[in-house]
PDB file of C-alpha atoms in Angstrom:
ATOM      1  CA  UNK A   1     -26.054 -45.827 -18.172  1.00 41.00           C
ATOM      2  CA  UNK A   2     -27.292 -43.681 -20.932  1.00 44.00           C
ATOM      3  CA  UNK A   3     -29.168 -40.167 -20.010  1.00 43.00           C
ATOM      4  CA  UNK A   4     -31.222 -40.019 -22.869  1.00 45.00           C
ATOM      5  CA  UNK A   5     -34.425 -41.391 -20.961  1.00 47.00           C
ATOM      6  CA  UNK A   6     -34.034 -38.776 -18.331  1.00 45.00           C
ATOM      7  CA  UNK A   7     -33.029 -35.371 -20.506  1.00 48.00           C
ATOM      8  CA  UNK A   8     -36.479 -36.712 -22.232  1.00 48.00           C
ATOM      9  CA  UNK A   9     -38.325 -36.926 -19.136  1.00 47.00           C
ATOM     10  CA  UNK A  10     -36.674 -33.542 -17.941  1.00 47.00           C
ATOM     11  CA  UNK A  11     -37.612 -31.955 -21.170  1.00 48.00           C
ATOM     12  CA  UNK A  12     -41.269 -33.430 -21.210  1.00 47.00           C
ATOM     13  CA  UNK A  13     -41.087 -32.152 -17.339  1.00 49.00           C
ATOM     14  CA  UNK A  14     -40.423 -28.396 -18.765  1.00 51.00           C
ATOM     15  CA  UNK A  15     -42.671 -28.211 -21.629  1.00 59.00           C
ATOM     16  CA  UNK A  16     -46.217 -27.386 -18.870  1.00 59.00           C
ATOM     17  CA  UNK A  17     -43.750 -24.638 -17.300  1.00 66.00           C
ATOM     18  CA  UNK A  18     -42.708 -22.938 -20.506  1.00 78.00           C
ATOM     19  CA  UNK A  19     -46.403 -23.555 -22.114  1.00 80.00           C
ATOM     20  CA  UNK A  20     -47.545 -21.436 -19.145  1.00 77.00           C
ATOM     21  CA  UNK A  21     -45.181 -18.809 -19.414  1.00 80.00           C
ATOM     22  CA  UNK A  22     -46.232 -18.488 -23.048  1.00 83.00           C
ATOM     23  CA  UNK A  23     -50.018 -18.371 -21.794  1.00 84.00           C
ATOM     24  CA  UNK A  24     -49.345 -15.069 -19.546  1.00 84.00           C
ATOM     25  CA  UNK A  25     -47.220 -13.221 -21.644  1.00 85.00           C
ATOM     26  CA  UNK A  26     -49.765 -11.395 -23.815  1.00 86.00           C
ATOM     27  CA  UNK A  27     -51.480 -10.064 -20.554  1.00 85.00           C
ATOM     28  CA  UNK A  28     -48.015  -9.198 -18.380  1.00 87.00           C
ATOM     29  CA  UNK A  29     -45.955  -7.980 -21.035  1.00 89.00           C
ATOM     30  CA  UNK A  30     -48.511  -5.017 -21.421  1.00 88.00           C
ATOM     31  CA  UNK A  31     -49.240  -4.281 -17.612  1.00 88.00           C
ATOM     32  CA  UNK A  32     -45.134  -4.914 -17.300  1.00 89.00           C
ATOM     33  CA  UNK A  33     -45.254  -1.971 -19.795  1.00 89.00           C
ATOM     34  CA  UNK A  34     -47.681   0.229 -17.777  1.00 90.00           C
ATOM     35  CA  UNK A  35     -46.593  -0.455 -14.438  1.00 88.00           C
ATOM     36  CA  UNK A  36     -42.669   0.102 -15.592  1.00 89.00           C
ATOM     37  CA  UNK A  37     -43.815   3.155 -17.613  1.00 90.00           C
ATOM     38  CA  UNK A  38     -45.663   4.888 -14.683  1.00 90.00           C
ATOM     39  CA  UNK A  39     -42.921   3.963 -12.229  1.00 91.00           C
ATOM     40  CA  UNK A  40     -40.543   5.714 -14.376  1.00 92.00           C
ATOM     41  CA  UNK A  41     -41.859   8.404 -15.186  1.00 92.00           C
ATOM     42  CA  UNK A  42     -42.542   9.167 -11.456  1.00 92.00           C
ATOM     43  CA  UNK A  43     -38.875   8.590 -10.626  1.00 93.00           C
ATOM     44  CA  UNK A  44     -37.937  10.619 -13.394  1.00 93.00           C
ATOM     45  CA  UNK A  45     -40.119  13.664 -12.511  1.00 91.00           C
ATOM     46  CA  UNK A  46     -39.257  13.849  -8.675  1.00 91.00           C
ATOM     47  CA  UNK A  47     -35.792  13.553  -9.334  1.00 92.00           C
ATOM     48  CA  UNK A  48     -36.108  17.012 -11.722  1.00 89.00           C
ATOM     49  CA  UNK A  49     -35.712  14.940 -14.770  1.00 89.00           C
ATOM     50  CA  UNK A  50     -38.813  15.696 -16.386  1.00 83.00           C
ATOM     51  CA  UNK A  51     -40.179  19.343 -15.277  1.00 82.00           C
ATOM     52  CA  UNK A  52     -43.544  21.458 -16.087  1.00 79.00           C
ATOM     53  CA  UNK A  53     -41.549  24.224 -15.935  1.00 78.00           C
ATOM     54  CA  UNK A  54     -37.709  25.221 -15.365  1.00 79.00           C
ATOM     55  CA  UNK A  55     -34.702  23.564 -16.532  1.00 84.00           C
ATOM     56  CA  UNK A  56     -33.777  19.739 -16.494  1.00 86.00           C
ATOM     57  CA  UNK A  57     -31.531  19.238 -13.009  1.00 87.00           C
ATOM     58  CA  UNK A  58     -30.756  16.611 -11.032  1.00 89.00           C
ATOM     59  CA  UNK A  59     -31.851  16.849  -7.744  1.00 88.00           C
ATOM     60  CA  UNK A  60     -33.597  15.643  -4.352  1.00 90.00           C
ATOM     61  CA  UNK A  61     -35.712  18.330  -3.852  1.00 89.00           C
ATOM     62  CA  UNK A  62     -38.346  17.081  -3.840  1.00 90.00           C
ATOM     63  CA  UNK A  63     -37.773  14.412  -1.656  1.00 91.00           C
ATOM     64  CA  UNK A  64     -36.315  17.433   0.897  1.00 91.00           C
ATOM     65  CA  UNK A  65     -38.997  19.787   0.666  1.00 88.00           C
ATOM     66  CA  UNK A  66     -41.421  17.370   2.982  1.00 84.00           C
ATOM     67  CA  UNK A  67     -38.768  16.548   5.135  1.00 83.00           C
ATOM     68  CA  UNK A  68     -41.043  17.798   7.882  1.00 85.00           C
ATOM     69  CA  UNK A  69     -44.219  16.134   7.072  1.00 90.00           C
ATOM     70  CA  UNK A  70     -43.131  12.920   5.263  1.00 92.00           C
ATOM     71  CA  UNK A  71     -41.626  10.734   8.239  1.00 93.00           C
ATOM     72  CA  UNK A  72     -45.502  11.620   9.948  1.00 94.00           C
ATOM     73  CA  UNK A  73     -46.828  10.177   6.821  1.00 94.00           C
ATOM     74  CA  UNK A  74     -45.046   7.087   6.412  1.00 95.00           C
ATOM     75  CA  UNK A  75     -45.212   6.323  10.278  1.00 95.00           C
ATOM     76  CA  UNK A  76     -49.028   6.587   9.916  1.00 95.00           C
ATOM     77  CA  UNK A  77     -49.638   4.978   6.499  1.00 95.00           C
ATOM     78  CA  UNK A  78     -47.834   1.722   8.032  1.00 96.00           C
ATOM     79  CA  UNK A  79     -49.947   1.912  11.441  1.00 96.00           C
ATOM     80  CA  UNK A  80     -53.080   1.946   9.197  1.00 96.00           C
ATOM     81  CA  UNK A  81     -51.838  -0.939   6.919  1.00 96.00           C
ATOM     82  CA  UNK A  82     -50.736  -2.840   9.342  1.00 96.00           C
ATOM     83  CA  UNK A  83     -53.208  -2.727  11.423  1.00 96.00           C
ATOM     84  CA  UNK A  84     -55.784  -3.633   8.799  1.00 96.00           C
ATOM     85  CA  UNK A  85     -54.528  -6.250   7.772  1.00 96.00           C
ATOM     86  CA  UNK A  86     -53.560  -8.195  10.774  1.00 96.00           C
ATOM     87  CA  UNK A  87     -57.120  -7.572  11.518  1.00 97.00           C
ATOM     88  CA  UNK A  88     -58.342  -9.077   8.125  1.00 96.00           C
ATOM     89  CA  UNK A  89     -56.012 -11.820   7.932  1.00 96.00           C
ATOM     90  CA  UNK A  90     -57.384 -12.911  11.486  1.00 95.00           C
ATOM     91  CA  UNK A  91     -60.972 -12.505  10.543  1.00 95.00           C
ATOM     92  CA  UNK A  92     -60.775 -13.787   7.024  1.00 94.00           C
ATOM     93  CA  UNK A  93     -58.959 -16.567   8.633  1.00 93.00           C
ATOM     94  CA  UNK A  94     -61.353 -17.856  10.534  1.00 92.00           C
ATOM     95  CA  UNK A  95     -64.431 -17.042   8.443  1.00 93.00           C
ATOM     96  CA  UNK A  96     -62.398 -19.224   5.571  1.00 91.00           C
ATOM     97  CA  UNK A  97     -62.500 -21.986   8.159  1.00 88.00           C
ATOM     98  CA  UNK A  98     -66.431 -21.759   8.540  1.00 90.00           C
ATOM     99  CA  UNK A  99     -66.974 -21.540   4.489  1.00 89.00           C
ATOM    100  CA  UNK A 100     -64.687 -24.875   4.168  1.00 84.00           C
ATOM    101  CA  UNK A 101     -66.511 -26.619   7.165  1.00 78.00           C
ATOM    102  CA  UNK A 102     -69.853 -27.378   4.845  1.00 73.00           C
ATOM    103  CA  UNK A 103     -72.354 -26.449   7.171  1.00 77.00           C
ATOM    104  CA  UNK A 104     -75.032 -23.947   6.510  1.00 77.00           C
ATOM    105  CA  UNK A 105     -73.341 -21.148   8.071  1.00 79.00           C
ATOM    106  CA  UNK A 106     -70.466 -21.169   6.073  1.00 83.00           C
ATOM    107  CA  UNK A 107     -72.270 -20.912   2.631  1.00 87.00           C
ATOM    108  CA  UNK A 108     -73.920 -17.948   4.624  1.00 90.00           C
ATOM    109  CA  UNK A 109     -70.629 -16.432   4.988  1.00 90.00           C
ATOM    110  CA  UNK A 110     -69.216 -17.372   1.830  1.00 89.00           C
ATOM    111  CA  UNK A 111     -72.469 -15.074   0.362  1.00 90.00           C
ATOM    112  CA  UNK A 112     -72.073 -12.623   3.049  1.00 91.00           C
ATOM    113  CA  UNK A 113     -67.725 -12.693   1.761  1.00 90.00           C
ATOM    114  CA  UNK A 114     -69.084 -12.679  -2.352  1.00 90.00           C
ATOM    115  CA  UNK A 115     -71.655  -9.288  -1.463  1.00 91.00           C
ATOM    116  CA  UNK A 116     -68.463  -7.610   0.562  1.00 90.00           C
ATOM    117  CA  UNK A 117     -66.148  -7.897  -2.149  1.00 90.00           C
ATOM    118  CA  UNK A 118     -67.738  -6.299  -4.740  1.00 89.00           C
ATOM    119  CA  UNK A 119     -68.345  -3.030  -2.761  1.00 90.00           C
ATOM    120  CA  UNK A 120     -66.758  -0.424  -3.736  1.00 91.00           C
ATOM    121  CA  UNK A 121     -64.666   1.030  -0.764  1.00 92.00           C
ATOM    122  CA  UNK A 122     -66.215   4.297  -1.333  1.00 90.00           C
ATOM    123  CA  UNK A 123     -69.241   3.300  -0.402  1.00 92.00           C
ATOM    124  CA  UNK A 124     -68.126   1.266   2.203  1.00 92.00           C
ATOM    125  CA  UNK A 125     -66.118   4.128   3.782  1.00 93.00           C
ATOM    126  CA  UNK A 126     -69.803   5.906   3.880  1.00 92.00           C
ATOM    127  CA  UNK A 127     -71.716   3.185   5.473  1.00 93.00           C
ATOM    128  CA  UNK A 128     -68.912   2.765   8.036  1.00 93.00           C
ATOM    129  CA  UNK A 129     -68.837   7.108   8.587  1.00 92.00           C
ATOM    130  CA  UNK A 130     -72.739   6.519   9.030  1.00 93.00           C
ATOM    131  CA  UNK A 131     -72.341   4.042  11.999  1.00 94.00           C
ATOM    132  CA  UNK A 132     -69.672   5.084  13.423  1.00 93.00           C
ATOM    133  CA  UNK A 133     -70.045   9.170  13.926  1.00 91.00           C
ATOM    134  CA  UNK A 134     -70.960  10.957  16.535  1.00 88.00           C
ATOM    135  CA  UNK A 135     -74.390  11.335  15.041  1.00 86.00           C
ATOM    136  CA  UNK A 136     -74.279   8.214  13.390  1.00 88.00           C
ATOM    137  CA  UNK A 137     -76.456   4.902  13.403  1.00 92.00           C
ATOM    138  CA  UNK A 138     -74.442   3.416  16.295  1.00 93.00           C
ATOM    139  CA  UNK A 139     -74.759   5.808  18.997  1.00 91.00           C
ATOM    140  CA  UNK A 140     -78.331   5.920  18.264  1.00 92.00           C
ATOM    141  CA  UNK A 141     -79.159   2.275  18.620  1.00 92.00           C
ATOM    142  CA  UNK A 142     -77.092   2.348  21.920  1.00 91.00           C
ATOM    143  CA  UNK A 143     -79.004   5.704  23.133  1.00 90.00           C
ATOM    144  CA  UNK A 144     -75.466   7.812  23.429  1.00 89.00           C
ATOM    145  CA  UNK A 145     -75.544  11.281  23.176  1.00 89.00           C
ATOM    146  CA  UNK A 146     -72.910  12.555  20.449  1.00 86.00           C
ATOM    147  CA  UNK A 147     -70.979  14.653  22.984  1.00 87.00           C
ATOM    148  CA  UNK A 148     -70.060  11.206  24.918  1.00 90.00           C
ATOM    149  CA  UNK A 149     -69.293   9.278  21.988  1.00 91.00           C
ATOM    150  CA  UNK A 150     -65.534   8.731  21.018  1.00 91.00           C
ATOM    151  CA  UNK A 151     -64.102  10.240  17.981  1.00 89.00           C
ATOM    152  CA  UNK A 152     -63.883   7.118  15.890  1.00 91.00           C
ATOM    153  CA  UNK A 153     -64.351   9.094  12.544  1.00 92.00           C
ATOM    154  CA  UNK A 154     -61.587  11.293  12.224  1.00 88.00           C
ATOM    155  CA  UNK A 155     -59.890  10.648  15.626  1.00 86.00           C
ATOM    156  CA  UNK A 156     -56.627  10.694  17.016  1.00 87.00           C
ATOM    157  CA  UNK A 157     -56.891   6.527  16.331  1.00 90.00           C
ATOM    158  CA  UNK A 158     -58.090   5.905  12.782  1.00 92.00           C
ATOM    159  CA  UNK A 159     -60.818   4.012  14.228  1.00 94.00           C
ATOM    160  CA  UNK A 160     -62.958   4.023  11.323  1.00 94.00           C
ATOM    161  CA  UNK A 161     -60.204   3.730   8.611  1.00 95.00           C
ATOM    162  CA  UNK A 162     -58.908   0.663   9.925  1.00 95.00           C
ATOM    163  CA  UNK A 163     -62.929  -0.700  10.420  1.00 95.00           C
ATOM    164  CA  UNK A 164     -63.553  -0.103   7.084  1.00 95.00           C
ATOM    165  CA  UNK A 165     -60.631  -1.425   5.543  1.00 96.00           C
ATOM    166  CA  UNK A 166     -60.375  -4.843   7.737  1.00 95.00           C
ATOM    167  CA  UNK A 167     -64.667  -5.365   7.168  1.00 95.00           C
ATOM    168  CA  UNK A 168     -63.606  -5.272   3.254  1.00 94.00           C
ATOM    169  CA  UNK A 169     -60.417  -7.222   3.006  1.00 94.00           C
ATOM    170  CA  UNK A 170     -61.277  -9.391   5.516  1.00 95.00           C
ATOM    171  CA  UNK A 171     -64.208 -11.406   2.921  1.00 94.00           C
ATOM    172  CA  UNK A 172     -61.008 -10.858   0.497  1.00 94.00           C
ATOM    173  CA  UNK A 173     -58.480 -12.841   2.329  1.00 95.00           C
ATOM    174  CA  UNK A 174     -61.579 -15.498   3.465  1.00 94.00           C
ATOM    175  CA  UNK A 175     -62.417 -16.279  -0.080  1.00 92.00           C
ATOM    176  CA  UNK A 176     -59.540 -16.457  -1.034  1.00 92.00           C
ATOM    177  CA  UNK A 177     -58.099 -18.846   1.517  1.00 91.00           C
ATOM    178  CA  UNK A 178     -61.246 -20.954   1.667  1.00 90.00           C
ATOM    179  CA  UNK A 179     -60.693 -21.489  -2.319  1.00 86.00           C
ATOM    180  CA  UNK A 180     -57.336 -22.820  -1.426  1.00 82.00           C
ATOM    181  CA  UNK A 181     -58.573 -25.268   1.464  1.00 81.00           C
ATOM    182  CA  UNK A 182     -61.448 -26.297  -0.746  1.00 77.00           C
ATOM    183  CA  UNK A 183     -59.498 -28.567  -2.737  1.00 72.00           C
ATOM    184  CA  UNK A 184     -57.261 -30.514  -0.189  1.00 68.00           C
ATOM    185  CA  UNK A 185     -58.752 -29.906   3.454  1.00 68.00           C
ATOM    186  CA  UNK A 186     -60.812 -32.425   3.330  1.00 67.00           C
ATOM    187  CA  UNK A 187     -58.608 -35.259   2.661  1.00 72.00           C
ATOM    188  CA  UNK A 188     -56.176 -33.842   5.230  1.00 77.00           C
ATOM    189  CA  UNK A 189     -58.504 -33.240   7.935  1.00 74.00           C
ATOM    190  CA  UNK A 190     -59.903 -36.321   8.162  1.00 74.00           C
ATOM    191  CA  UNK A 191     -56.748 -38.468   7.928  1.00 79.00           C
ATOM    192  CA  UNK A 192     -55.401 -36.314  10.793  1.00 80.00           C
ATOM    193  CA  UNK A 193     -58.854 -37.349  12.340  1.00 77.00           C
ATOM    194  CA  UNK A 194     -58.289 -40.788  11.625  1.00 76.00           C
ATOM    195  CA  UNK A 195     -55.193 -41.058  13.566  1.00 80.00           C
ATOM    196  CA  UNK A 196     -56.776 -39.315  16.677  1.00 76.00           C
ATOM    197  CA  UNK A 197     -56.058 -35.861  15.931  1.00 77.00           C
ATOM    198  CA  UNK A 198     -58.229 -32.923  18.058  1.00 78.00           C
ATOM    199  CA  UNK A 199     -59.450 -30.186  16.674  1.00 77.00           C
ATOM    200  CA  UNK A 200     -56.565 -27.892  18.318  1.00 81.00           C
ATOM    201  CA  UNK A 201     -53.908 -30.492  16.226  1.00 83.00           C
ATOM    202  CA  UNK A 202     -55.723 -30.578  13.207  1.00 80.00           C
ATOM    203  CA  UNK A 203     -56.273 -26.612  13.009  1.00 80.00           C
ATOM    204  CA  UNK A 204     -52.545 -26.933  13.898  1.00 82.00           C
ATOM    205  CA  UNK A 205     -50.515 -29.136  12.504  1.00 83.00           C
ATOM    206  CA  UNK A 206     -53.180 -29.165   8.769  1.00 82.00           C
ATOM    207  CA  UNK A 207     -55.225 -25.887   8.663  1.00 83.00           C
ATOM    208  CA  UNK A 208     -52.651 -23.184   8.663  1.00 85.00           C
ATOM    209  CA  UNK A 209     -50.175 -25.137   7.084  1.00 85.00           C
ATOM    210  CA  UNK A 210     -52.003 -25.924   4.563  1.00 84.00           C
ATOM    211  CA  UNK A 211     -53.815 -21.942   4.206  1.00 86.00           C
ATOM    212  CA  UNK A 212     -50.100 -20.264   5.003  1.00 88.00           C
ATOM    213  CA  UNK A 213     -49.532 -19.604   1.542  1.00 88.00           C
ATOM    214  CA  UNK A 214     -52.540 -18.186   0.533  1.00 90.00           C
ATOM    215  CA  UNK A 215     -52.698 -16.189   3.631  1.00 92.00           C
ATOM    216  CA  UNK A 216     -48.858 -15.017   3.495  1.00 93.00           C
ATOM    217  CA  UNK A 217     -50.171 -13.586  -0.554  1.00 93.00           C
ATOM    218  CA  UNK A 218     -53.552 -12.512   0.270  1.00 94.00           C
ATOM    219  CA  UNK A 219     -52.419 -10.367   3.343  1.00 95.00           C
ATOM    220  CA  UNK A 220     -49.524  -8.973   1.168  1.00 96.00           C
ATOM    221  CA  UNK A 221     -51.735  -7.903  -1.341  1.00 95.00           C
ATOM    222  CA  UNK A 222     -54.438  -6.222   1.394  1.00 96.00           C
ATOM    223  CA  UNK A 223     -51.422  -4.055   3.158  1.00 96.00           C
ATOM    224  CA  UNK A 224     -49.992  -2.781  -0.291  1.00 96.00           C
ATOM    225  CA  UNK A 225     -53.651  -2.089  -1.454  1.00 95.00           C
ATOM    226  CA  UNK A 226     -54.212  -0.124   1.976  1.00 95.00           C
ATOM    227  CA  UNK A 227     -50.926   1.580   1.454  1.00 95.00           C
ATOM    228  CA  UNK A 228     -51.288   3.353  -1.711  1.00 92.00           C
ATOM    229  CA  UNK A 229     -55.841   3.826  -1.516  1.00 91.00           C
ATOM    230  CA  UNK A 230     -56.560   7.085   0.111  1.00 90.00           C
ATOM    231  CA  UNK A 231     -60.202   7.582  -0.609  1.00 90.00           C
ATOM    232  CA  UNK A 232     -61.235   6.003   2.806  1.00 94.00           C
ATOM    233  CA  UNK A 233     -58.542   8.087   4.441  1.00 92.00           C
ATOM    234  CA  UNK A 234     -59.252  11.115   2.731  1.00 92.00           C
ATOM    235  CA  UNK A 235     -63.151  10.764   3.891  1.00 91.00           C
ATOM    236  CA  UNK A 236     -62.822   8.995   7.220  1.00 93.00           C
ATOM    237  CA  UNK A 237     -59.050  10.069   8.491  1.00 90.00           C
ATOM    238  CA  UNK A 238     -58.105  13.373   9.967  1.00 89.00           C
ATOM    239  CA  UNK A 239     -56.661  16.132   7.798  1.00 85.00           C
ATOM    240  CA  UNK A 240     -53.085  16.068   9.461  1.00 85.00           C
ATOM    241  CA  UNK A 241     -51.368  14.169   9.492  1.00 89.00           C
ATOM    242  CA  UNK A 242     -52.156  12.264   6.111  1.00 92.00           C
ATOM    243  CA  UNK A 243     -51.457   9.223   4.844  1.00 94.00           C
ATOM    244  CA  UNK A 244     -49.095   8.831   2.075  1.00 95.00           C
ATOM    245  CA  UNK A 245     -51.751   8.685  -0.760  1.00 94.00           C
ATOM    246  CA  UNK A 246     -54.168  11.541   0.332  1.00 94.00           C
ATOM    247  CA  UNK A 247     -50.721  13.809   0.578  1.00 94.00           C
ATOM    248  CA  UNK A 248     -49.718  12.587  -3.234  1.00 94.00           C
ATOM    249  CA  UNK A 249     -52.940  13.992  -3.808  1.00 93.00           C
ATOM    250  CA  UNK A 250     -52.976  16.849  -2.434  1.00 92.00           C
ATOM    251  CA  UNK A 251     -49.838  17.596  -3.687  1.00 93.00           C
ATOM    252  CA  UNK A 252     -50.522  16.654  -7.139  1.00 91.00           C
ATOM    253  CA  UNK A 253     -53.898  18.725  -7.269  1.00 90.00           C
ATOM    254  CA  UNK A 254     -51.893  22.095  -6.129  1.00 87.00           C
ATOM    255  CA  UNK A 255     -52.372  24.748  -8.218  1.00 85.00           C
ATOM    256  CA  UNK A 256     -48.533  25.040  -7.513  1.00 84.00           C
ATOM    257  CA  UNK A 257     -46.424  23.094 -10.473  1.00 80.00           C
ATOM    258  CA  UNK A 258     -43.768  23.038  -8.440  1.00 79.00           C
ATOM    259  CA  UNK A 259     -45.830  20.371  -6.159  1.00 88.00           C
ATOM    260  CA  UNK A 260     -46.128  17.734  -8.635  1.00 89.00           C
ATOM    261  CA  UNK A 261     -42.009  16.951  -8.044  1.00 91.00           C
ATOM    262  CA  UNK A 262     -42.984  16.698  -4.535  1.00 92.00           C
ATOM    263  CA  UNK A 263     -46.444  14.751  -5.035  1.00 93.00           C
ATOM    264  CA  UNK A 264     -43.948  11.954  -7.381  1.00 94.00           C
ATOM    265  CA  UNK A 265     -41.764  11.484  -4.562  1.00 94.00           C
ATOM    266  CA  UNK A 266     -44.362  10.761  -2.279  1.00 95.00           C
ATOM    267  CA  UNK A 267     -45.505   7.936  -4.652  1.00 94.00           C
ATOM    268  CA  UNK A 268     -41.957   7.116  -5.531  1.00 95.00           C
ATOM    269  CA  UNK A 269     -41.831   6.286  -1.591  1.00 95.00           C
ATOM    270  CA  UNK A 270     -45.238   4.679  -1.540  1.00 95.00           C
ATOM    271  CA  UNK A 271     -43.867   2.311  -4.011  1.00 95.00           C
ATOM    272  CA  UNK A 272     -40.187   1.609  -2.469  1.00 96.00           C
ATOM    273  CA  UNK A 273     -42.182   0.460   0.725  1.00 96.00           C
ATOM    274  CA  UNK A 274     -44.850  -1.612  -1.035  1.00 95.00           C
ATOM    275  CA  UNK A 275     -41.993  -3.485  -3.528  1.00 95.00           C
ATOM    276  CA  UNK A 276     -40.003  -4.078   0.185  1.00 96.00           C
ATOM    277  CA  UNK A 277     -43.005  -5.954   1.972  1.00 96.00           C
ATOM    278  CA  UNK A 278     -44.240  -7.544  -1.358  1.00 95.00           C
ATOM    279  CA  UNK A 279     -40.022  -8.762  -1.278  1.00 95.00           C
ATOM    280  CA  UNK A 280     -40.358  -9.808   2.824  1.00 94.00           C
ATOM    281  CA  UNK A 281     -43.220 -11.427   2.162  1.00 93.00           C
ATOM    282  CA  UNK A 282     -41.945 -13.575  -0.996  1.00 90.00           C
ATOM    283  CA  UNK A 283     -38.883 -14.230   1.306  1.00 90.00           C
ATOM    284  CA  UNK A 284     -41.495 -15.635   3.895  1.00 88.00           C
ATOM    285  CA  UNK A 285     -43.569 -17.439   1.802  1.00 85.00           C
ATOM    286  CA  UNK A 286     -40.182 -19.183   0.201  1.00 82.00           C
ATOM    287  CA  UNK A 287     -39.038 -20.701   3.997  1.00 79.00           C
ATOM    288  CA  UNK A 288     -43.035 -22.334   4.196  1.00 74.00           C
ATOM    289  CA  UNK A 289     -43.124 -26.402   3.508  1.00 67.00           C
ATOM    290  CA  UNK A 290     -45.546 -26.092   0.550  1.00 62.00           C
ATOM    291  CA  UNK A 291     -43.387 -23.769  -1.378  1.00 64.00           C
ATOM    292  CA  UNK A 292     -40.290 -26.356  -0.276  1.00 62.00           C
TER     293      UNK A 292
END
């Protein structure tokens, strides 16, 4: 049997693949460039390679001299992320689920998800300090005085960091899932209908299945976004211990020169953590049935 017919189907079979690749080269060879460019030089500088001042030596100094501080940092940047985005995963979950069900509500929420996302999280880190302090909006509508209202801005808890953070990414990870289950849910859902299926089978055995994907990439890209933003920690979040961003910042603002080694390896370690989820979660999203 000749194998002519199939090396042509094969090739015709490649040609989409390699067309695409083609496509997105002009706009990821340059952010390739950048992002390697900005990485390195990072690297580079908090390893002593490439000084303000002083002599070229290799060294870990700067990954030594917050030793004290750093472990805090790390411990409390990946309570905020993680906590925000199981949160918005959850709730962008289920609002995804509404905006796919074509009722009325869910082009409500698909509207409510659209305004949400274009916010900019500075000004949603001041609407959520205005309800949410002492003296705030909140307390007032409830008729609590400010002495017997819990520190939720700037607490021991990160109350309002994590609020602000899950409110935005939530209508993130929604629209984004519900533009995934737009396409095939229907189909799905009512064949599983069909053959007697209840709602608890069909949200199941077809919903998540079908959204796990989406959700496993959306949720990755909300926790490595929270990871390395620090202008809602730096306005909400308590001055010690920081977050890994708002001490880069610091750090790199110091009048010191010395502190911009140090301020690198923070982001050097900002961006070992976020390349090892964004590497979990590529290794989860591999083991789904879609991607198989």
């Amino acid at each position: 049997m000749s194998l002519a017919p199939l090396r042509g189907r094969t090739a015709a079979a490649g040609r989409p693949g390699l067309r695409g690749t083609l496509l997105i080269l002009p706009a990821v060879v340059p952010a390739l460039f950048v992002l390697g460019g900005g990485i390195g030089a990072a690297v580079a500088q908090s390893l002593g390679l490439l000084p303000l001042i002083g002599p070229v030596r290799l060294s870990l100094d700067a990954y030594t001299a917050q030793s004290g501080a750093l472990p805090v940092s790390i411990a409390v940047s990946l309570g905020i992320a993680t906590a925000s985005t199981a949160i918005a995963a959850v709730v962008g979950f289920a609002a995804a689920l509404v905006i796919v069900s074509g009722r009325w509500g869910g082009r409500i929420v698909a509207a409510i998800s659209a305004a949400t996302v274009t916010m900019p999280h500075l000004i949603g880190a001041a609407a959520i300090g205005l309800l949410l302090a002492d003296s705030g909006l909140l307390p007032r509508l409830l008729g609590i005085d400010a002495d017997a209202w819990p520190r939720l801005v700037g607490g021991p808890w990160w109350v309002a960091v994590v609020a602000e953070y899950a409110w935005k990414e939530s209508a993130f990870v929604a629209l984004v899932v519900a533009g995934t289950l737009a396409t095939r849910v229907a189909s799905f859902d009512e064949t599983a209908a069909l053959l007697g299926a209840g709602r608890l089978a069909r949200l199941r055995f077809v919903m998540i299945p079908l959204c796990l994907p989406a959700l496993v990439v959306s949720s990755t890209i909300v926790f490595v976004y929270t990871l390395g933003s620090y202008e809602v920690a730096w306005l909400l979040g308590r001055s010690y211990p920081e977050p890994l961003p708002v001490m880069a910042l610091r750090l790199f603002g110091s009048i010191t020169l010395t502190a911009r080694p140090e301020a690198a390896a923070v982001a050097v370690v900002t961006t070992a953590i976020s390349l090892a989820v964004v590497a979990l979660a590529f290794l989860a999203l591999r083991r789904t049935a879609l991607w198989r």
